[in-house]
Amino acid sequence: MSVDPPSSGRPTGPPSGPLSGPSQPPSGGGPPSEPPSGGGGKEPEPRRPWWGSVPRVAIIATAVVAAVVLAVVLSRPDNGGTGASDGGTSTSSGEVFLQPAADTGPDEFTESTAQEDSSASPVTPSGAAESAPQNAVRGVNGDAPGLYGGTRSVASCDVEKQIKYFEDAPDKQRAFASVVRIQASEVPAYLRSLTPVQLRMDTRVTNHGYKNGAATSYQAVLQAGTAALVDDRGVPRVRCACGNPLSPPVAQKSAPKTTGTAWPGYKSSNVVMVTPAPQPVDAFVMCEPDGEWFKREAGDTGDKDHKTKKPDKPSPSASVTTPTAPTDSTSSQPPTSEPPTSDTDTSGPTTDEPPSSDTQQPPPDNNTGSGTGSDTGGGTTEQAPAS
């Protein structure tokens, strides 16, 4: 006989249905992830990209700007130095400053000591039709009859006045001496050894100015009629309108750019450079404005001038000179057949040819307007230096 237990209202066996909630673990096969430490149940912040970091962006931007600036500096044509107006040396400027005969010009050493107006009769060199590269400089020997002119028994420059100017300005005298490679005390004797003349051809030179206590240099073309002092080989050494020392020109790698105001009749094809005469010149055969001819002894100021007959070839012949690398040829005593050199002198062609222009300065700055000539040798015309 079975006896049923008293009913208590509670289930006595397992439930007939499934328990609430999933009976299987979640997919993925692993234990559930635990919340990050620290509580709060916050999700971790995502890592910022590299460009989102302010310090990194600043560093990268600075590097990019520096690279651009460096590229611009290195690509400048005058990289490697400062201009003549800063008293330094630049590379490959390719500029040639046109200097009218009567103008003092920029960065003068002294006041003018020229005693004659631009009275010399201009002459065109023979051989001008000879073909030549755009950067060629045609040379005329320093002893060629008719290369120079002037007035018989009248010196184109006051040499003693030039000496006095330097004596009153010792700093300038030292700078002048550094260009011609002599001692400052030797400047008076050097100047007295030179011969005063007037150019009869537009003549290319390296002109040395004075600025900030030192000599500068730049390429220049001196107009026919310019008063100058030449050495015993006929090479121009001093421009009397400003007292600046001169030396032979530096050839450009390409057609030079002219700056300054061109004078009537200027043609680059008629510009010459003076190459040293093979032997010391005893007397220069010179032409007067009226067409008469006379001889002036080397180193004389006109006291010993005497008439002479007209030469067979009154127009000096010019020969094309191809630019080449410079050679280190200097002289020990003035006057000299070889161009002087100095720490600030980038010239120095041989007796036959001018050197290259790797270390040449541009013309100095000025306050005058610019102008162009009838022929600028294929170059462009820029702002003119002071004259």
Coordinates of N, CA and C in Angstrom, one line a residue, residues 113 117 273 275 290 316 320:
T113 N 91.8 112.3 -60.7 CA 93.1 113.0 -61.0 C 93.2 113.2 -62.5
D117 N 89.8 116.2 -70.7 CA 88.5 115.7 -71.1 C 88.7 114.5 -72.0
M273 N 90.6 93.8 -75.0 CA 91.5 93.7 -73.8 C 92.9 94.0 -74.2
T275 N 96.7 93.0 -74.1 CA 97.6 92.0 -73.7 C 99.0 92.6 -73.5
D290 N 93.5 115.9 -83.1 CA 93.5 116.5 -84.4 C 94.2 115.6 -85.5
P316 N 95.0 99.6 -84.6 CA 95.6 98.3 -84.0 C 94.7 97.1 -84.4
V320 N 91.4 87.2 -81.7 CA 90.4 86.6 -80.8 C 91.2 85.7 -79.7

